[in-house]
Amino acid sequence: MKLVIATKNRGKARELGDLLKGLDIDVLSLADFSSVKLPPEDGKTFRENALKKARAVFEATGLPSLADDSGLVVDALDGRPGIFSARYAGEDATDEDNYRKLLGELEGVATEKRAARFVCALAYKDKVREEVFEGELKGRIAETPRGGNGFGYDPVFEIERLKRTVAELSPAEKNAISHRAEALKRFKTWLAMGPLG
Ligand code: IMP
């Protein structure tokens, strides 16, 4: 059984690949389909964007496709950067550009007002089915970046009870609690109810 992971983001592809290990699924990525282009992320929600990507990759490959749209929602910034997380500091922004911009916007904001969450919408599409699964991870934005693992905003996203940022967690520790893992767990439960189409 084949499944295409519809992302060009290496961090996400690696995490989703790890999370799918142990299932009887041959996991492919867009690296196996270099001519496939992802549609612009012009939806208004994580859900809409994830569905757009899953549909486009299914149309192009004819294979069951799984797309993730995810991002960081910060309370003190009215939910920003949200669906614009990947390009918060501009179209060609690096992960570091993005989290530095975030730290700048939160300068002077007290610890207890720095609540944030990572959100993941995972869309699945095959010949007969289309479904979206969601997951969330709660935390707060640290004052300074810490840790070298993960990707994106991980160095500034602190899990309060662990007193560590997500970039200070091992890949296995992140995969035990992440928004992506939670969404994928829901996908796996659903998948166990019937084979891929
Ligand atoms: P998109 O889903 O391709 O629009 O990009 C999502 C963006 O949200 C990524 O480029 C990261 O900046 C951020 N993001 C999503 N998931 C994570 C995560 O697990 N850790 C850190 N940043 C994340």
PDB file of C-alpha atoms and ligand atoms in Angstrom:
ATOM      1  CA  MET A   1       0.000   0.000   0.000  1.00  0.00           C
ATOM      2  CA  LYS A   2       1.473   3.361  -1.028  1.00  0.00           C
ATOM      3  CA  LEU A   3       0.981   6.754   0.609  1.00  0.00           C
ATOM      4  CA  VAL A   4       2.456  10.042  -0.619  1.00  0.00           C
ATOM      5  CA  ILE A   5       3.373  12.640   1.990  1.00  0.00           C
ATOM      6  CA  ALA A   6       2.487  15.934   0.338  1.00  0.00           C
ATOM      7  CA  THR A   7       5.106  18.287   1.726  1.00  0.00           C
ATOM      8  CA  LYS A   8       8.348  19.879   0.591  1.00  0.00           C
ATOM      9  CA  ASN A   9       9.288  20.726   4.183  1.00  0.00           C
ATOM     10  CA  ARG A  10      12.023  18.265   5.228  1.00  0.00           C
ATOM     11  CA  GLY A  11      11.316  18.611   8.959  1.00  0.00           C
ATOM     12  CA  LYS A  12       7.664  17.690   8.494  1.00  0.00           C
ATOM     13  CA  ALA A  13       8.421  14.850   6.045  1.00  0.00           C
ATOM     14  CA  ARG A  14      10.911  13.339   8.511  1.00  0.00           C
ATOM     15  CA  GLU A  15       8.496  13.555  11.441  1.00  0.00           C
ATOM     16  CA  LEU A  16       5.551  12.151   9.487  1.00  0.00           C
ATOM     17  CA  GLY A  17       7.760   9.347   8.099  1.00  0.00           C
ATOM     18  CA  ASP A  18       8.858   8.426  11.660  1.00  0.00           C
ATOM     19  CA  LEU A  19       5.296   8.526  12.927  1.00  0.00           C
ATOM     20  CA  LEU A  20       4.129   6.199  10.133  1.00  0.00           C
ATOM     21  CA  LYS A  21       6.830   3.602  10.830  1.00  0.00           C
ATOM     22  CA  GLY A  22       5.500   0.209  11.809  1.00  0.00           C
ATOM     23  CA  LEU A  23       2.436   0.460   9.564  1.00  0.00           C
ATOM     24  CA  ASP A  24       2.206  -1.712   6.475  1.00  0.00           C
ATOM     25  CA  ILE A  25       2.527   1.367   4.231  1.00  0.00           C
ATOM     26  CA  ASP A  26       5.116   2.236   1.613  1.00  0.00           C
ATOM     27  CA  VAL A  27       5.689   5.925   2.407  1.00  0.00           C
ATOM     28  CA  LEU A  28       6.651   8.128  -0.560  1.00  0.00           C
ATOM     29  CA  SER A  29       7.353  11.852  -0.533  1.00  0.00           C
ATOM     30  CA  LEU A  30       7.374  14.646  -3.071  1.00  0.00           C
ATOM     31  CA  ALA A  31      11.084  13.897  -3.530  1.00  0.00           C
ATOM     32  CA  ASP A  32       9.806  10.824  -5.454  1.00  0.00           C
ATOM     33  CA  PHE A  33       7.611  13.072  -7.632  1.00  0.00           C
ATOM     34  CA  SER A  34       9.784  16.067  -8.387  1.00  0.00           C
ATOM     35  CA  SER A  35       7.444  17.434 -11.091  1.00  0.00           C
ATOM     36  CA  VAL A  36       4.465  17.695  -8.714  1.00  0.00           C
ATOM     37  CA  LYS A  37       3.808  21.284  -7.656  1.00  0.00           C
ATOM     38  CA  LEU A  38       1.989  22.180  -4.475  1.00  0.00           C
ATOM     39  CA  PRO A  39      -0.862  24.719  -4.836  1.00  0.00           C
ATOM     40  CA  PRO A  40      -0.566  28.175  -3.254  1.00  0.00           C
ATOM     41  CA  GLU A  41      -1.579  28.189   0.421  1.00  0.00           C
ATOM     42  CA  ASP A  42      -4.346  30.736  -0.015  1.00  0.00           C
ATOM     43  CA  GLY A  43      -6.995  29.104   2.174  1.00  0.00           C
ATOM     44  CA  LYS A  44      -8.243  30.848   5.315  1.00  0.00           C
ATOM     45  CA  THR A  45      -7.634  27.941   7.692  1.00  0.00           C
ATOM     46  CA  PHE A  46      -5.070  25.195   8.320  1.00  0.00           C
ATOM     47  CA  ARG A  47      -7.792  22.748   7.322  1.00  0.00           C
ATOM     48  CA  GLU A  48      -8.487  24.349   3.925  1.00  0.00           C
ATOM     49  CA  ASN A  49      -4.788  24.551   3.066  1.00  0.00           C
ATOM     50  CA  ALA A  50      -4.131  20.937   4.063  1.00  0.00           C
ATOM     51  CA  LEU A  51      -7.050  19.741   1.927  1.00  0.00           C
ATOM     52  CA  LYS A  52      -5.872  21.753  -1.073  1.00  0.00           C
ATOM     53  CA  LYS A  53      -2.432  20.131  -0.872  1.00  0.00           C
ATOM     54  CA  ALA A  54      -3.765  16.580  -0.398  1.00  0.00           C
ATOM     55  CA  ARG A  55      -6.190  16.978  -3.331  1.00  0.00           C
ATOM     56  CA  ALA A  56      -3.492  18.394  -5.639  1.00  0.00           C
ATOM     57  CA  VAL A  57      -1.046  15.604  -4.873  1.00  0.00           C
ATOM     58  CA  PHE A  58      -3.720  12.939  -5.246  1.00  0.00           C
ATOM     59  CA  GLU A  59      -4.751  14.416  -8.641  1.00  0.00           C
ATOM     60  CA  ALA A  60      -1.124  14.480  -9.813  1.00  0.00           C
ATOM     61  CA  THR A  61      -0.025  11.034  -8.574  1.00  0.00           C
ATOM     62  CA  GLY A  62      -3.257   8.999  -8.417  1.00  0.00           C
ATOM     63  CA  LEU A  63      -2.015   7.681  -5.064  1.00  0.00           C
ATOM     64  CA  PRO A  64      -3.458   8.128  -1.565  1.00  0.00           C
ATOM     65  CA  SER A  65      -2.031  11.413  -0.278  1.00  0.00           C
ATOM     66  CA  LEU A  66      -1.503  12.923   3.148  1.00  0.00           C
ATOM     67  CA  ALA A  67      -0.851  16.662   3.574  1.00  0.00           C
ATOM     68  CA  ASP A  68      -0.064  18.632   6.702  1.00  0.00           C
ATOM     69  CA  ASP A  69      -0.754  22.308   7.180  1.00  0.00           C
ATOM     70  CA  SER A  70       0.446  23.539  10.487  1.00  0.00           C
ATOM     71  CA  GLY A  71       1.636  26.581  12.333  1.00  0.00           C
ATOM     72  CA  LEU A  72       1.960  28.548  15.500  1.00  0.00           C
ATOM     73  CA  VAL A  73      -0.912  30.454  17.105  1.00  0.00           C
ATOM     74  CA  VAL A  74       0.103  33.091  19.683  1.00  0.00           C
ATOM     75  CA  ASP A  75      -2.600  34.506  21.976  1.00  0.00           C
ATOM     76  CA  ALA A  76      -0.897  37.865  22.597  1.00  0.00           C
ATOM     77  CA  LEU A  77      -0.691  38.410  18.811  1.00  0.00           C
ATOM     78  CA  ASP A  78      -4.369  37.650  18.151  1.00  0.00           C
ATOM     79  CA  GLY A  79      -3.460  34.254  16.713  1.00  0.00           C
ATOM     80  CA  ARG A  80      -0.567  35.338  14.500  1.00  0.00           C
ATOM     81  CA  PRO A  81       1.496  34.016  12.758  1.00  0.00           C
ATOM     82  CA  GLY A  82      -1.144  31.253  12.251  1.00  0.00           C
ATOM     83  CA  ILE A  83      -1.448  30.068   8.646  1.00  0.00           C
ATOM     84  CA  PHE A  84       1.381  32.452   7.729  1.00  0.00           C
ATOM     85  CA  SER A  85       3.887  30.778  10.081  1.00  0.00           C
ATOM     86  CA  ALA A  86       6.242  29.581   7.322  1.00  0.00           C
ATOM     87  CA  ARG A  87       6.518  33.058   5.777  1.00  0.00           C
ATOM     88  CA  TYR A  88       6.062  35.283   8.828  1.00  0.00           C
ATOM     89  CA  ALA A  89       9.266  37.271   8.180  1.00  0.00           C
ATOM     90  CA  GLY A  90       8.810  37.235   4.377  1.00  0.00           C
ATOM     91  CA  GLU A  91       8.528  34.811   1.435  1.00  0.00           C
ATOM     92  CA  ASP A  92      12.126  33.573   1.652  1.00  0.00           C
ATOM     93  CA  ALA A  93      12.420  33.768   5.420  1.00  0.00           C
ATOM     94  CA  THR A  94      14.444  31.115   7.243  1.00  0.00           C
ATOM     95  CA  ASP A  95      13.192  29.436  10.421  1.00  0.00           C
ATOM     96  CA  GLU A  96      15.521  31.699  12.393  1.00  0.00           C
ATOM     97  CA  ASP A  97      14.228  34.868  10.653  1.00  0.00           C
ATOM     98  CA  ASN A  98      10.701  33.844  11.624  1.00  0.00           C
ATOM     99  CA  TYR A  99      11.314  33.113  15.294  1.00  0.00           C
ATOM    100  CA  ARG A 100      13.489  36.237  15.706  1.00  0.00           C
ATOM    101  CA  LYS A 101      10.637  38.332  14.319  1.00  0.00           C
ATOM    102  CA  LEU A 102       8.273  36.625  16.779  1.00  0.00           C
ATOM    103  CA  LEU A 103      10.598  37.299  19.730  1.00  0.00           C
ATOM    104  CA  GLY A 104      10.793  40.948  18.641  1.00  0.00           C
ATOM    105  CA  GLU A 105       6.995  41.270  18.557  1.00  0.00           C
ATOM    106  CA  LEU A 106       6.737  39.755  22.029  1.00  0.00           C
ATOM    107  CA  GLU A 107       9.440  41.900  23.571  1.00  0.00           C
ATOM    108  CA  GLY A 108       8.265  43.183  26.951  1.00  0.00           C
ATOM    109  CA  VAL A 109       5.311  40.765  27.085  1.00  0.00           C
ATOM    110  CA  ALA A 110       5.222  39.058  30.509  1.00  0.00           C
ATOM    111  CA  THR A 111       5.820  35.298  30.830  1.00  0.00           C
ATOM    112  CA  GLU A 112       2.218  34.526  31.781  1.00  0.00           C
ATOM    113  CA  LYS A 113       0.945  36.348  28.664  1.00  0.00           C
ATOM    114  CA  ARG A 114       3.127  34.377  26.215  1.00  0.00           C
ATOM    115  CA  ALA A 115       0.730  31.426  25.740  1.00  0.00           C
ATOM    116  CA  ALA A 116       0.846  29.766  22.335  1.00  0.00           C
ATOM    117  CA  ARG A 117      -0.071  26.547  20.572  1.00  0.00           C
ATOM    118  CA  PHE A 118       1.101  24.572  17.613  1.00  0.00           C
ATOM    119  CA  VAL A 119      -1.789  23.424  15.428  1.00  0.00           C
ATOM    120  CA  CYS A 120      -1.720  20.707  12.790  1.00  0.00           C
ATOM    121  CA  ALA A 121      -4.378  19.827  10.222  1.00  0.00           C
ATOM    122  CA  LEU A 122      -3.654  16.598   8.401  1.00  0.00           C
ATOM    123  CA  ALA A 123      -5.685  15.975   5.248  1.00  0.00           C
ATOM    124  CA  TYR A 124      -6.028  12.579   3.623  1.00  0.00           C
ATOM    125  CA  LYS A 125      -7.360  12.026   0.100  1.00  0.00           C
ATOM    126  CA  ASP A 126      -7.782   8.893  -1.973  1.00  0.00           C
ATOM    127  CA  LYS A 127     -10.139   7.673  -4.725  1.00  0.00           C
ATOM    128  CA  VAL A 128     -13.132   7.490  -2.452  1.00  0.00           C
ATOM    129  CA  ARG A 129     -12.335   9.266   0.769  1.00  0.00           C
ATOM    130  CA  GLU A 130     -11.372  12.704   1.997  1.00  0.00           C
ATOM    131  CA  GLU A 131     -10.876  13.441   5.668  1.00  0.00           C
ATOM    132  CA  VAL A 132      -9.103  15.964   7.925  1.00  0.00           C
ATOM    133  CA  PHE A 133      -7.583  15.190  11.355  1.00  0.00           C
ATOM    134  CA  GLU A 134      -6.416  17.847  13.796  1.00  0.00           C
ATOM    135  CA  GLY A 135      -3.922  18.001  16.646  1.00  0.00           C
ATOM    136  CA  GLU A 136      -2.641  20.671  19.035  1.00  0.00           C
ATOM    137  CA  LEU A 137       0.283  21.231  21.402  1.00  0.00           C
ATOM    138  CA  LYS A 138       0.061  23.913  24.099  1.00  0.00           C
ATOM    139  CA  GLY A 139       3.025  25.866  25.393  1.00  0.00           C
ATOM    140  CA  ARG A 140       4.459  29.363  25.612  1.00  0.00           C
ATOM    141  CA  ILE A 141       7.003  31.468  23.796  1.00  0.00           C
ATOM    142  CA  ALA A 142      10.389  31.576  25.565  1.00  0.00           C
ATOM    143  CA  GLU A 143      12.381  34.824  25.949  1.00  0.00           C
ATOM    144  CA  THR A 144      15.356  33.440  24.004  1.00  0.00           C
ATOM    145  CA  PRO A 145      15.881  30.462  21.664  1.00  0.00           C
ATOM    146  CA  ARG A 146      17.227  27.185  23.142  1.00  0.00           C
ATOM    147  CA  GLY A 147      18.034  23.770  21.678  1.00  0.00           C
ATOM    148  CA  GLY A 148      19.174  22.398  18.341  1.00  0.00           C
ATOM    149  CA  ASN A 149      16.584  19.754  17.427  1.00  0.00           C
ATOM    150  CA  GLY A 150      13.398  19.981  15.408  1.00  0.00           C
ATOM    151  CA  PHE A 151      12.626  22.828  13.010  1.00  0.00           C
ATOM    152  CA  GLY A 152      10.583  26.016  12.636  1.00  0.00           C
ATOM    153  CA  TYR A 153       9.647  27.666  15.923  1.00  0.00           C
ATOM    154  CA  ASP A 154      10.800  24.724  18.087  1.00  0.00           C
ATOM    155  CA  PRO A 155      13.703  26.675  19.715  1.00  0.00           C
ATOM    156  CA  VAL A 156      11.298  29.290  21.129  1.00  0.00           C
ATOM    157  CA  PHE A 157       8.340  27.048  21.983  1.00  0.00           C
ATOM    158  CA  GLU A 158       8.527  26.003  25.610  1.00  0.00           C
ATOM    159  CA  ILE A 159       6.608  23.159  27.222  1.00  0.00           C
ATOM    160  CA  GLU A 160       5.902  24.524  30.677  1.00  0.00           C
ATOM    161  CA  ARG A 161       5.788  21.263  32.641  1.00  0.00           C
ATOM    162  CA  LEU A 162       9.083  20.089  31.098  1.00  0.00           C
ATOM    163  CA  LYS A 163      10.787  23.486  31.373  1.00  0.00           C
ATOM    164  CA  ARG A 164      12.309  22.782  27.965  1.00  0.00           C
ATOM    165  CA  THR A 165      11.748  24.100  24.482  1.00  0.00           C
ATOM    166  CA  VAL A 166      10.681  21.618  21.799  1.00  0.00           C
ATOM    167  CA  ALA A 167      14.137  21.994  20.225  1.00  0.00           C
ATOM    168  CA  GLU A 168      15.561  20.627  23.510  1.00  0.00           C
ATOM    169  CA  LEU A 169      13.491  17.436  23.178  1.00  0.00           C
ATOM    170  CA  SER A 170      14.737  14.360  21.336  1.00  0.00           C
ATOM    171  CA  PRO A 171      12.825  13.471  18.137  1.00  0.00           C
ATOM    172  CA  ALA A 172      11.126  10.625  20.037  1.00  0.00           C
ATOM    173  CA  GLU A 173      10.115  12.957  22.894  1.00  0.00           C
ATOM    174  CA  LYS A 174       8.661  15.470  20.433  1.00  0.00           C
ATOM    175  CA  ASN A 175       6.806  12.716  18.580  1.00  0.00           C
ATOM    176  CA  ALA A 176       5.209  11.582  21.838  1.00  0.00           C
ATOM    177  CA  ILE A 177       3.455  14.934  22.409  1.00  0.00           C
ATOM    178  CA  SER A 178       3.388  16.958  19.189  1.00  0.00           C
ATOM    179  CA  HIS A 179       0.391  18.417  17.378  1.00  0.00           C
ATOM    180  CA  ARG A 180       1.458  16.415  14.302  1.00  0.00           C
ATOM    181  CA  ALA A 181       1.627  13.182  16.315  1.00  0.00           C
ATOM    182  CA  GLU A 182      -1.821  13.793  17.766  1.00  0.00           C
ATOM    183  CA  ALA A 183      -3.340  14.397  14.311  1.00  0.00           C
ATOM    184  CA  LEU A 184      -1.551  11.351  12.942  1.00  0.00           C
ATOM    185  CA  LYS A 185      -2.807   9.184  15.790  1.00  0.00           C
ATOM    186  CA  ARG A 186      -6.346  10.161  14.822  1.00  0.00           C
ATOM    187  CA  PHE A 187      -5.553   9.332  11.180  1.00  0.00           C
ATOM    188  CA  LYS A 188      -4.162   5.903  12.171  1.00  0.00           C
ATOM    189  CA  THR A 189      -7.241   5.063  14.257  1.00  0.00           C
ATOM    190  CA  TRP A 190      -9.456   5.988  11.306  1.00  0.00           C
ATOM    191  CA  LEU A 191      -7.259   4.044   8.895  1.00  0.00           C
ATOM    192  CA  ALA A 192      -7.550   0.918  11.023  1.00  0.00           C
ATOM    193  CA  MET A 193     -11.241   0.927  10.114  1.00  0.00           C
ATOM    194  CA  GLY A 194     -10.569   0.304   6.391  1.00  0.00           C
ATOM    195  CA  PRO A 195      -7.745  -0.049   3.812  1.00  0.00           C
ATOM    196  CA  LEU A 196      -6.423   2.824   1.701  1.00  0.00           C
ATOM    197  CA  GLY A 197      -8.367   3.321  -1.559  1.00  0.00           C
TER     198      GLY A 197
HETATM  199  P1  IMP B   1       3.158  25.159   6.268  1.00  0.00           P
HETATM  200  O1  IMP B   1       2.274  24.140   6.953  1.00  0.00           O
HETATM  201  O2  IMP B   1       3.977  24.554   5.186  1.00  0.00           O
HETATM  202  O3  IMP B   1       2.411  26.379   5.895  1.00  0.00           O
HETATM  203  O4  IMP B   1       4.273  25.624   7.311  1.00  0.00           O
HETATM  204  C1  IMP B   1       4.099  25.511   8.663  1.00  0.00           C
HETATM  205  C2  IMP B   1       5.128  26.346   9.410  1.00  0.00           C
HETATM  206  O5  IMP B   1       4.697  26.356  10.774  1.00  0.00           O
HETATM  207  C3  IMP B   1       6.523  25.745   9.406  1.00  0.00           C
HETATM  208  O6  IMP B   1       7.334  26.247   8.404  1.00  0.00           O
HETATM  209  C4  IMP B   1       7.020  26.160  10.775  1.00  0.00           C
HETATM  210  O7  IMP B   1       7.489  27.470  10.734  1.00  0.00           O
HETATM  211  C5  IMP B   1       5.761  26.128  11.627  1.00  0.00           C
HETATM  212  N1  IMP B   1       5.611  24.797  12.259  1.00  0.00           N
HETATM  213  C6  IMP B   1       4.710  23.824  11.968  1.00  0.00           C
HETATM  214  N2  IMP B   1       4.910  22.737  12.725  1.00  0.00           N
HETATM  215  C7  IMP B   1       5.970  23.016  13.503  1.00  0.00           C
HETATM  216  C8  IMP B   1       6.683  22.260  14.471  1.00  0.00           C
HETATM  217  O8  IMP B   1       6.420  21.081  14.759  1.00  0.00           O
HETATM  218  N3  IMP B   1       7.699  22.904  15.060  1.00  0.00           N
HETATM  219  C9  IMP B   1       8.064  24.190  14.775  1.00  0.00           C
HETATM  220  N4  IMP B   1       7.459  24.914  13.852  1.00  0.00           N
HETATM  221  C10 IMP B   1       6.412  24.336  13.213  1.00  0.00           C
END
